[in-house]
Amino acid sequence: MVTQFVPDTDRPDAGTTSARRADGDVLHVTGLTVEYVTDGDPVRACADVTFTLRRGEILGVAGESGSGKSTLITALTRLQRPPAVTTGGSIVFYPRDGGPAIDLVTATPKALRALRWTSLSIVLQSAMDALNPVMRLGAQFADALRTHDRTLTKDAAWARAAELLATVGISGDRARSYPHELSGGMRQRASIALALACGPELVVMDEPTTAVDVVMQRQILAQVLRLRRTLGFAVVFVTHDLSLLLELADRIAIMYAGRIVELGTARELYDDPRHPYTRGLRDSFPPLHAPLTRLTGIPGTPPDLRRPPSGCPFHPRCPQRFAGCDTDLPELVTKGGHSVACRLHEPTGRPDPVPDPASGPASGPASARTEGGAS
Amino acid sequence: MTATTPAPSAPVAAPEPPVLAAVDVTKHFAVRSAVGARSVVRAVEGATLDLHRGRVVALVGESGSGKTTLARLLAGFYTPTSGEIALEGVPVRQRRGRVERSYHKDVQLIFQDPFGSLNPLHRVRHNLERPLKLHHGVRGKAELDRRVRELLERVALTPAEQYADKFPHELSGGQRQRVVIARALAVEPKVLLGDEPISMLDVSIRLEMLNLLDRLRTEDGLALLYITHDIASARYLCDDVVVMYAGEMVEGGPKEQVIADPQHPYTRLLVESSPDPGRGARDRDALFDADADGLGEPPSLIDPPPGCRFHPRCPFAMDVCRTQAPPRADLGDGRWARCWLHAADRTITQENE
C-alpha cells in the first residue's frame, strides 16, 4: 500500500505527454531543483527533490527554517517569484478525469490558470494575506467560483459560498462579513473553504495552523480530515511541527538543507527513524505524557545554503558521522517504501558496521531528569 | 489573602517566601473603537502567582488569555489596575526613577522575538555593556571585557571573543536569543520572566534554550516564569503549571498532576488538543475528533461572558456557571481549580471578586 519512489532511471518524461500513467497517483515530483539567483553563485534551496503523492493522501513535509520547504511549495504551485528559478526536474500532475498528464514546471500560464483552484489550490499560513481585506467573504468565493464556471449566476455563487462556509463550521450568513470581522481561527477556516471551492484534487497547505492556537488547530484539522474523506483531495502539508505531522500525516518527508533526507509513513518515522537528523528532530519534542528524559536537541545550527557543507549537508551536526560523510553526498535510497539519504543505510557506504541505536519511543537519550519519571 | 503555591513535591524552597508575588492583580485597558466608543478590555482579572527561588512556573494558555499582559505587569511595564505586586515581600508602588531602576535590576523580561529585542546598530558587546554600566556602574575597558566574556560563556556562546564583536544580524535566531538572555543576566536579576522565549526558534535548537534556562535556575537559583502555549515544553522545564483562560487563572499545581489529570475542563481541552506523538498507535480519526466543531473560541475580553468565562464552551456547564464566577477550590497537594465542578464538594477558598 505504500507508494514506491520513482527511481531516477524511471522518470516520467517532462512535458505534457503522459509518459507513464501512474494509477492512483496525483503528482510525481522528480529531481526538482530550485535555485535563487544571486550576484555570486546561485543558492540551491531545493536540490533534487523526488517524491510521489498518492490520491487522497496527506503527505507531511517537515523541516526547519531554511530547509527549503517553502521553496518547494512555491515551486509545486508555480507561485515562485524571481530570484527563485526552477532549474531542473519535473512536477507531473495526473488529472483525475484521465486527461493528459501535465508538467507543472513547463506548463504555460494559460494551462496553469485552467488548473488552479479546480485541480490545485493552496492554503497559506496567514489567512489575512490570502483574503482580500476590502471584499466581503462571499464576493471572494463568488469571484473564484464564477471564474472557473462561467455559467454560474451571481446569486448561485453566493449561495454556494454560504454552503462552503458551512462545511468548515462558519454559519452561512457570515458570507456578508469582511475578513477583519472574523476571528483568526474563522479566517483560516474560511481560507480553507475558499481553497476547496472548486473541488481541487491537490491542496497544498503551508503551515495553515501555525498562527492559531492548539485548540483551534485541532478543530481545523479535524475539519480538513473530514472534508478529505468526503471530497478525496490529496494534501501536501508543510510545517515545522513534526509532532503534529506524526499524528496527522499518512507519510512524512523530512527536509534538510533543501533535500529530502527521509521519507516514510508517520509510524515508521516515529518508531524507526533512520536518518540521524530525523531521530534528532523526533527527540526535540518533549513528550506530553511519557516519562521525561533529558533531551538535547540537535547541536549546532542549520547550514547556510550560500555556503553548503560538502558531502552530506547534515554531517557537521551529525552524531553518527564517519569517514567519507564530509565528501560523499548520500542518495535517497528506498527500501520497503521507506526512503533515507544517509550513508549509514547505504549497503556499501559504511566501512564497518555501525550499531544501529535501538529505536522506538523509549530510546531517547538515557539519563533521566531528576524530577522526571513521575508518571 | 496570601496566595498558596506550596507544591509539596518540590525539592527546594517550599517554606521560603516568594521572590516575586502577584496578589489578585487586575489589568484593564481603556480602548476606543474606530467610531470613538470607549470600552474596557479586561485583560487580566484577579491573577495570583508566586515565583520562588530556583523554581520554574509555567504560565500556559491560548493567545489572548492574558499571559503576556501578566508578564508585563510583573516586569513593571504596566501598572496594575488593582491588586499588588510584591518583590521579596515589599509591595511595589512607585514606578519612577531610582525605584523603577532597582526593580528592573531584580526582575528581567525576555521577549519572544530575538530579532526585535536587540539594537541592530550595535555590536553584541555594546548590547551587553549597557546594563553593566547602567545597573552596576562597571567602568574600565578591562573590567567590561571580562564581564562581557563571562556573560557570553554563561549562555554557551564560546569562544566569547568571536561573538562579542558581531552585530545581531550576523547571529542565528538561537544565538540572538542567547545574547538576549545574557543581557538579562547582566543585571544579575533574581527573577527572569520569559515570554514565549523559544517559540520563534527552530525546533532543533529549542531544547538547548530550555536546558540553558534549566541551568540558570539550578545553578544560579533564579526564579523563572516560563510563558508558553506549548504544554509539552512547559512540562519539560517547569515545576508548577498555571493555566490561564480569557484573562483568568483557571487551574494550577504541580506539572505532572495538572497535565496528566486536568481538573478544569479547559485544561483538559488544552491538553487533549496538544500534539503528542507518544500517545501511541491510536486511530487518527479519534485524535482529530470530527465533532469538534462546536467547541467555539475564546470570548471577547471587552464583554466577557458572565459567570465562568469558559461556560459557553464547557461541556459540563451548569446553571450556576452562567451566572456566578466559580471560587477557587483547593484540591490538595498544591493543586487548585476555579470551577464549579470542584466547588460543590470540596473545601472552598472563597476569593473576593
Tab-separated table of N, CA and C in Angstrom, chain A residues 167-296:
chain	number	residue	atom	x	y	z
A	167	THR	N	-19.453	24.163	5.523
A	167	THR	CA	-18.682	22.916	5.643
A	167	THR	C	-17.515	23.066	6.608
A	168	VAL	N	-17.074	24.290	6.847
A	168	VAL	CA	-15.995	24.462	7.822
A	168	VAL	C	-16.511	25.066	9.126
A	169	GLY	N	-17.814	24.945	9.329
A	169	GLY	CA	-18.369	25.350	10.614
A	169	GLY	C	-18.568	26.841	10.789
A	170	ILE	N	-18.681	27.575	9.690
A	170	ILE	CA	-18.983	29.003	9.782
A	170	ILE	C	-20.381	29.197	9.236
A	171	SER	N	-21.237	29.885	9.975
A	171	SER	CA	-22.618	29.977	9.532
A	171	SER	C	-22.685	30.792	8.237
A	172	GLY	N	-23.609	30.406	7.374
A	172	GLY	CA	-23.683	30.962	6.034
A	172	GLY	C	-23.865	32.470	5.983
A	173	ASP	N	-24.529	33.042	7.004
A	173	ASP	CA	-24.755	34.486	6.949
A	173	ASP	C	-23.452	35.272	7.125
A	174	ARG	N	-22.389	34.571	7.515
A	174	ARG	CA	-21.091	35.228	7.616
A	174	ARG	C	-20.497	35.566	6.251
A	175	ALA	N	-21.126	35.066	5.190
A	175	ALA	CA	-20.631	35.381	3.846
A	175	ALA	C	-20.637	36.884	3.602
A	176	ARG	N	-21.478	37.602	4.334
A	176	ARG	CA	-21.538	39.045	4.138
A	176	ARG	C	-20.491	39.790	4.966
A	177	SER	N	-19.693	39.059	5.752
A	177	SER	CA	-18.684	39.710	6.599
A	177	SER	C	-17.428	40.024	5.789
A	178	TYR	N	-16.706	41.010	6.289
A	178	TYR	CA	-15.360	41.260	5.784
A	178	TYR	C	-14.378	40.441	6.613
A	179	PRO	N	-13.223	40.119	6.032
A	179	PRO	CA	-12.270	39.273	6.770
A	179	PRO	C	-11.929	39.794	8.171
A	180	HIS	N	-11.819	41.125	8.339
A	180	HIS	CA	-11.410	41.619	9.661
A	180	HIS	C	-12.485	41.416	10.707
A	181	GLU	N	-13.698	41.094	10.265
A	181	GLU	CA	-14.772	40.884	11.237
A	181	GLU	C	-14.771	39.466	11.801
A	182	LEU	N	-13.890	38.632	11.265
A	182	LEU	CA	-13.813	37.250	11.741
A	182	LEU	C	-12.622	37.098	12.674
A	183	SER	N	-12.685	36.091	13.550
A	183	SER	CA	-11.536	35.794	14.394
A	183	SER	C	-10.476	35.087	13.554
A	184	GLY	N	-9.264	34.994	14.097
A	184	GLY	CA	-8.165	34.374	13.359
A	184	GLY	C	-8.490	32.948	12.936
A	185	GLY	N	-9.085	32.181	13.838
A	185	GLY	CA	-9.421	30.794	13.520
A	185	GLY	C	-10.467	30.710	12.420
A	186	MET	N	-11.463	31.600	12.484
A	186	MET	CA	-12.513	31.590	11.458
A	186	MET	C	-11.947	31.991	10.100
A	187	ARG	N	-11.052	32.979	10.113
A	187	ARG	CA	-10.440	33.403	8.849
A	187	ARG	C	-9.689	32.251	8.212
A	188	GLN	N	-8.955	31.507	9.048
A	188	GLN	CA	-8.175	30.406	8.494
A	188	GLN	C	-9.111	29.329	7.952
A	189	ARG	N	-10.215	29.087	8.657
A	189	ARG	CA	-11.171	28.095	8.150
A	189	ARG	C	-11.807	28.580	6.855
A	190	ALA	N	-12.090	29.899	6.790
A	190	ALA	CA	-12.674	30.448	5.563
A	190	ALA	C	-11.696	30.289	4.402
A	191	SER	N	-10.406	30.486	4.656
A	191	SER	CA	-9.470	30.371	3.537
A	191	SER	C	-9.311	28.908	3.118
A	192	ILE	N	-9.531	27.984	4.048
A	192	ILE	CA	-9.536	26.566	3.658
A	192	ILE	C	-10.767	26.281	2.792
A	193	ALA	N	-11.919	26.797	3.218
A	193	ALA	CA	-13.131	26.605	2.412
A	193	ALA	C	-12.956	27.193	1.021
A	194	LEU	N	-12.262	28.347	0.960
A	194	LEU	CA	-12.037	29.004	-0.332
A	194	LEU	C	-11.135	28.132	-1.215
A	195	ALA	N	-10.131	27.525	-0.613
A	195	ALA	CA	-9.230	26.668	-1.384
A	195	ALA	C	-9.976	25.454	-1.937
A	196	LEU	N	-11.013	25.017	-1.205
A	196	LEU	CA	-11.739	23.824	-1.636
A	196	LEU	C	-12.920	24.170	-2.542
A	197	ALA	N	-13.103	25.443	-2.849
A	197	ALA	CA	-14.322	25.898	-3.529
A	197	ALA	C	-14.580	25.168	-4.842
A	198	CYS	N	-13.539	24.925	-5.627
A	198	CYS	CA	-13.757	24.322	-6.943
A	198	CYS	C	-13.378	22.850	-6.985
A	199	GLY	N	-13.385	22.206	-5.829
A	199	GLY	CA	-13.140	20.769	-5.783
A	199	GLY	C	-11.779	20.330	-6.289
A	200	PRO	N	-10.689	20.878	-5.744
A	200	PRO	CA	-9.359	20.507	-6.243
A	200	PRO	C	-8.983	19.072	-5.866
A	201	GLU	N	-8.032	18.528	-6.636
A	201	GLU	CA	-7.532	17.188	-6.320
A	201	GLU	C	-6.333	17.261	-5.389
A	202	LEU	N	-5.686	18.434	-5.395
A	202	LEU	CA	-4.478	18.587	-4.602
A	202	LEU	C	-4.540	19.938	-3.891
A	203	VAL	N	-4.395	19.903	-2.576
A	203	VAL	CA	-4.363	21.142	-1.801
A	203	VAL	C	-3.005	21.219	-1.107
A	204	VAL	N	-2.302	22.298	-1.368
A	204	VAL	CA	-1.017	22.499	-0.708
A	204	VAL	C	-1.255	23.412	0.481
A	205	MET	N	-0.836	22.962	1.655
A	205	MET	CA	-1.069	23.758	2.858
A	205	MET	C	0.270	24.151	3.458
A	206	ASP	N	0.485	25.464	3.555
A	206	ASP	CA	1.741	25.982	4.061
A	206	ASP	C	1.532	26.466	5.490
A	207	GLU	N	1.912	25.659	6.450
A	207	GLU	CA	1.747	25.995	7.870
A	207	GLU	C	0.366	26.578	8.147
A	208	PRO	N	-0.705	25.884	7.775
A	208	PRO	CA	-2.026	26.519	7.863
A	208	PRO	C	-2.474	26.788	9.290
A	209	THR	N	-1.879	26.103	10.262
A	209	THR	CA	-2.383	26.275	11.628
A	209	THR	C	-1.315	26.822	12.563
A	210	THR	N	-0.233	27.326	12.013
A	210	THR	CA	0.833	27.828	12.883
A	210	THR	C	0.398	29.089	13.621
A	211	ALA	N	-0.460	29.880	12.976
A	211	ALA	CA	-0.846	31.153	13.586
A	211	ALA	C	-2.046	31.021	14.520
A	212	VAL	N	-2.608	29.825	14.644
A	212	VAL	CA	-3.767	29.685	15.533
A	212	VAL	C	-3.396	28.815	16.740
A	213	ASP	N	-4.242	28.845	17.753
A	213	ASP	CA	-3.940	28.125	18.983
A	213	ASP	C	-4.195	26.631	18.843
A	214	VAL	N	-3.647	25.878	19.792
A	214	VAL	CA	-3.726	24.419	19.659
A	214	VAL	C	-5.152	23.896	19.608
A	215	VAL	N	-6.052	24.521	20.371
A	215	VAL	CA	-7.425	24.025	20.379
A	215	VAL	C	-8.056	24.244	19.006
A	216	MET	N	-7.842	25.462	18.469
A	216	MET	CA	-8.366	25.768	17.141
A	216	MET	C	-7.666	24.920	16.083
A	217	GLN	N	-6.372	24.692	16.266
A	217	GLN	CA	-5.624	23.863	15.323
A	217	GLN	C	-6.271	22.494	15.174
A	218	ARG	N	-6.616	21.903	16.297
A	218	ARG	CA	-7.198	20.569	16.235
A	218	ARG	C	-8.570	20.605	15.575
A	219	GLN	N	-9.339	21.659	15.853
A	219	GLN	CA	-10.656	21.754	15.204
A	219	GLN	C	-10.518	21.905	13.700
A	220	ILE	N	-9.583	22.757	13.282
A	220	ILE	CA	-9.410	22.991	11.844
A	220	ILE	C	-8.965	21.704	11.165
A	221	LEU	N	-8.007	21.011	11.775
A	221	LEU	CA	-7.500	19.799	11.132
A	221	LEU	C	-8.549	18.697	11.128
A	222	ALA	N	-9.392	18.667	12.158
A	222	ALA	CA	-10.484	17.692	12.158
A	222	ALA	C	-11.395	17.945	10.963
A	223	GLN	N	-11.633	19.225	10.686
A	223	GLN	CA	-12.488	19.551	9.540
A	223	GLN	C	-11.815	19.201	8.220
A	224	VAL	N	-10.510	19.464	8.143
A	224	VAL	CA	-9.798	19.112	6.916
A	224	VAL	C	-9.875	17.605	6.670
A	225	LEU	N	-9.674	16.831	7.743
A	225	LEU	CA	-9.725	15.373	7.588
A	225	LEU	C	-11.113	14.904	7.165
A	226	ARG	N	-12.135	15.548	7.747
A	226	ARG	CA	-13.496	15.134	7.409
A	226	ARG	C	-13.812	15.473	5.950
A	227	LEU	N	-13.396	16.670	5.536
A	227	LEU	CA	-13.646	17.067	4.147
A	227	LEU	C	-12.871	16.177	3.181
A	228	ARG	N	-11.672	15.798	3.593
A	228	ARG	CA	-10.867	14.939	2.729
A	228	ARG	C	-11.546	13.581	2.545
A	229	ARG	N	-12.176	13.091	3.611
A	229	ARG	CA	-12.886	11.818	3.496
A	229	ARG	C	-14.012	11.897	2.469
A	230	THR	N	-14.722	13.049	2.462
A	230	THR	CA	-15.849	13.152	1.542
A	230	THR	C	-15.425	13.592	0.141
A	231	LEU	N	-14.390	14.462	0.059
A	231	LEU	CA	-14.032	15.016	-1.249
A	231	LEU	C	-12.832	14.320	-1.882
A	232	GLY	N	-12.040	13.659	-1.081
A	232	GLY	CA	-10.961	12.845	-1.628
A	232	GLY	C	-9.766	13.586	-2.182
A	233	PHE	N	-9.519	14.815	-1.735
A	233	PHE	CA	-8.340	15.516	-2.242
A	233	PHE	C	-7.084	15.055	-1.501
A	234	ALA	N	-5.947	15.227	-2.179
A	234	ALA	CA	-4.664	14.934	-1.546
A	234	ALA	C	-4.108	16.223	-0.958
A	235	VAL	N	-3.299	16.089	0.089
A	235	VAL	CA	-2.773	17.270	0.773
A	235	VAL	C	-1.252	17.169	0.885
A	236	VAL	N	-0.581	18.245	0.530
A	236	VAL	CA	0.825	18.388	0.910
A	236	VAL	C	0.832	19.382	2.053
A	237	PHE	N	1.215	18.926	3.237
A	237	PHE	CA	1.074	19.724	4.456
A	237	PHE	C	2.470	20.073	4.961
A	238	VAL	N	2.802	21.348	4.870
A	238	VAL	CA	4.141	21.779	5.234
A	238	VAL	C	4.124	22.422	6.611
A	239	THR	N	5.012	22.006	7.484
A	239	THR	CA	5.077	22.601	8.816
A	239	THR	C	6.436	22.320	9.423
A	240	HIS	N	6.760	23.059	10.486
A	240	HIS	CA	7.979	22.739	11.217
A	240	HIS	C	7.645	21.839	12.396
A	241	ASP	N	6.360	21.588	12.614
A	241	ASP	CA	5.932	20.864	13.809
A	241	ASP	C	5.791	19.378	13.509
A	242	LEU	N	6.897	18.656	13.692
A	242	LEU	CA	6.874	17.227	13.392
A	242	LEU	C	5.909	16.483	14.307
A	243	SER	N	5.756	16.959	15.548
A	243	SER	CA	4.884	16.229	16.471
A	243	SER	C	3.448	16.245	15.968
A	244	LEU	N	3.068	17.336	15.303
A	244	LEU	CA	1.723	17.398	14.730
A	244	LEU	C	1.610	16.470	13.520
A	245	LEU	N	2.624	16.497	12.665
A	245	LEU	CA	2.587	15.662	11.465
A	245	LEU	C	2.518	14.185	11.810
A	246	LEU	N	3.202	13.803	12.886
A	246	LEU	CA	3.204	12.394	13.267
A	246	LEU	C	1.791	11.917	13.575
A	247	GLU	N	0.940	12.842	14.032
A	247	GLU	CA	-0.444	12.460	14.293
A	247	GLU	C	-1.326	12.589	13.067
A	248	LEU	N	-0.947	13.509	12.167
A	248	LEU	CA	-1.865	13.887	11.092
A	248	LEU	C	-1.589	13.185	9.770
A	249	ALA	N	-0.317	13.054	9.398
A	249	ALA	CA	0.020	12.704	8.022
A	249	ALA	C	0.014	11.193	7.801
A	250	ASP	N	-0.212	10.809	6.528
A	250	ASP	CA	-0.031	9.411	6.143
A	250	ASP	C	1.465	9.129	6.010
A	251	ARG	N	2.122	9.961	5.209
A	251	ARG	CA	3.566	9.828	5.066
A	251	ARG	C	4.206	11.178	5.333
A	252	ILE	N	5.469	11.145	5.700
A	252	ILE	CA	6.172	12.380	6.041
A	252	ILE	C	7.504	12.418	5.305
A	253	ALA	N	7.788	13.568	4.705
A	253	ALA	CA	9.105	13.809	4.118
A	253	ALA	C	9.845	14.784	5.028
A	254	ILE	N	11.059	14.432	5.394
A	254	ILE	CA	11.878	15.310	6.233
A	254	ILE	C	12.864	16.022	5.331
A	255	MET	N	12.857	17.349	5.391
A	255	MET	CA	13.785	18.107	4.550
A	255	MET	C	14.893	18.710	5.393
A	256	TYR	N	16.082	18.701	4.826
A	256	TYR	CA	17.218	19.353	5.466
A	256	TYR	C	18.087	19.955	4.381
A	257	ALA	N	18.374	21.226	4.499
A	257	ALA	CA	19.238	21.931	3.551
A	257	ALA	C	18.799	21.698	2.106
A	258	GLY	N	17.484	21.747	1.873
A	258	GLY	CA	16.976	21.672	0.517
A	258	GLY	C	16.784	20.281	-0.030
A	259	ARG	N	17.100	19.277	0.757
A	259	ARG	CA	16.963	17.906	0.272
A	259	ARG	C	16.013	17.121	1.157
A	260	ILE	N	15.335	16.148	0.542
A	260	ILE	CA	14.576	15.205	1.350
A	260	ILE	C	15.580	14.206	1.898
A	261	VAL	N	15.686	14.114	3.215
A	261	VAL	CA	16.653	13.182	3.784
A	261	VAL	C	15.990	11.884	4.229
A	262	GLU	N	14.674	11.932	4.441
A	262	GLU	CA	13.988	10.692	4.796
A	262	GLU	C	12.512	10.833	4.443
A	263	LEU	N	11.923	9.732	4.012
A	263	LEU	CA	10.503	9.746	3.688
A	263	LEU	C	9.926	8.387	4.032
A	264	GLY	N	8.884	8.405	4.831
A	264	GLY	CA	8.251	7.146	5.206
A	264	GLY	C	6.913	7.418	5.841
A	265	THR	N	6.237	6.360	6.286
A	265	THR	CA	4.961	6.585	6.952
A	265	THR	C	5.229	7.228	8.310
A	266	ALA	N	4.183	7.856	8.836
A	266	ALA	CA	4.327	8.550	10.114
A	266	ALA	C	4.834	7.581	11.184
A	267	ARG	N	4.303	6.391	11.175
A	267	ARG	CA	4.687	5.419	12.190
A	267	ARG	C	6.153	4.992	12.049
A	268	GLU	N	6.542	4.762	10.795
A	268	GLU	CA	7.946	4.383	10.563
A	268	GLU	C	8.889	5.463	11.074
A	269	LEU	N	8.524	6.720	10.774
A	269	LEU	CA	9.410	7.808	11.177
A	269	LEU	C	9.450	7.978	12.688
A	270	TYR	N	8.361	7.638	13.336
A	270	TYR	CA	8.364	7.786	14.791
A	270	TYR	C	9.042	6.595	15.462
A	271	ASP	N	8.696	5.394	15.006
A	271	ASP	CA	9.228	4.196	15.660
A	271	ASP	C	10.658	3.896	15.235
A	272	ASP	N	10.965	4.182	13.982
A	272	ASP	CA	12.255	3.751	13.454
A	272	ASP	C	12.839	4.811	12.527
A	273	PRO	N	13.148	5.987	13.057
A	273	PRO	CA	13.750	6.990	12.184
A	273	PRO	C	15.152	6.536	11.796
A	274	ARG	N	15.450	6.591	10.502
A	274	ARG	CA	16.735	6.045	10.075
A	274	ARG	C	17.790	7.121	9.927
A	275	HIS	N	17.358	8.317	9.556
A	275	HIS	CA	18.347	9.381	9.391
A	275	HIS	C	18.626	10.018	10.756
A	276	PRO	N	19.889	10.254	11.081
A	276	PRO	CA	20.189	10.855	12.392
A	276	PRO	C	19.479	12.198	12.602
A	277	TYR	N	19.240	12.930	11.512
A	277	TYR	CA	18.529	14.203	11.657
A	277	TYR	C	17.075	13.966	12.062
A	278	THR	N	16.427	13.000	11.419
A	278	THR	CA	15.047	12.683	11.772
A	278	THR	C	14.960	12.272	13.234
A	279	ARG	N	15.928	11.455	13.643
A	279	ARG	CA	15.941	10.997	15.029
A	279	ARG	C	16.097	12.191	15.973
A	280	GLY	N	17.009	13.094	15.614
A	280	GLY	CA	17.230	14.275	16.441
A	280	GLY	C	16.000	15.153	16.502
A	281	LEU	N	15.334	15.281	15.366
A	281	LEU	CA	14.138	16.111	15.300
A	281	LEU	C	13.021	15.492	16.144
A	282	ARG	N	12.859	14.184	16.011
A	282	ARG	CA	11.836	13.500	16.804
A	282	ARG	C	12.111	13.690	18.294
A	283	ASP	N	13.379	13.613	18.660
A	283	ASP	CA	13.726	13.735	20.074
A	283	ASP	C	13.830	15.186	20.525
A	284	SER	N	13.467	16.123	19.649
A	284	SER	CA	13.463	17.526	20.051
A	284	SER	C	12.112	17.943	20.618
A	285	PHE	N	11.136	17.065	20.538
A	285	PHE	CA	9.814	17.387	21.071
A	285	PHE	C	9.634	16.681	22.403
A	286	PRO	N	9.601	17.422	23.498
A	286	PRO	CA	9.393	16.747	24.781
A	286	PRO	C	8.028	16.065	24.785
A	287	PRO	N	7.940	14.921	25.445
A	287	PRO	CA	6.659	14.204	25.449
A	287	PRO	C	5.650	14.894	26.365
A	288	LEU	N	4.396	14.664	26.073
A	288	LEU	CA	3.342	15.267	26.886
A	288	LEU	C	2.981	14.359	28.062
A	289	HIS	N	3.123	13.057	27.869
A	289	HIS	CA	2.726	12.141	28.936
A	289	HIS	C	3.808	11.137	29.300
A	290	ALA	N	4.645	10.750	28.325
A	290	ALA	CA	5.662	9.734	28.609
A	290	ALA	C	6.651	10.280	29.633
A	291	PRO	N	7.353	9.384	30.346
A	291	PRO	CA	8.328	9.847	31.343
A	291	PRO	C	9.347	10.789	30.714
A	292	LEU	N	9.717	11.827	31.470
A	292	LEU	CA	10.641	12.822	30.943
A	292	LEU	C	12.075	12.322	31.025
A	293	THR	N	12.804	12.549	29.962
A	293	THR	CA	14.240	12.314	29.980
A	293	THR	C	14.890	13.626	29.588
A	294	ARG	N	16.165	13.746	29.855
A	294	ARG	CA	16.838	14.966	29.446
A	294	ARG	C	17.075	14.899	27.945
A	295	LEU	N	16.565	15.873	27.223
A	295	LEU	CA	16.709	15.906	25.776
A	295	LEU	C	17.758	16.948	25.421
A	296	THR	N	18.419	16.724	24.316
A	296	THR	CA	19.489	17.644	23.977
A	296	THR	C	19.248	18.387	22.679
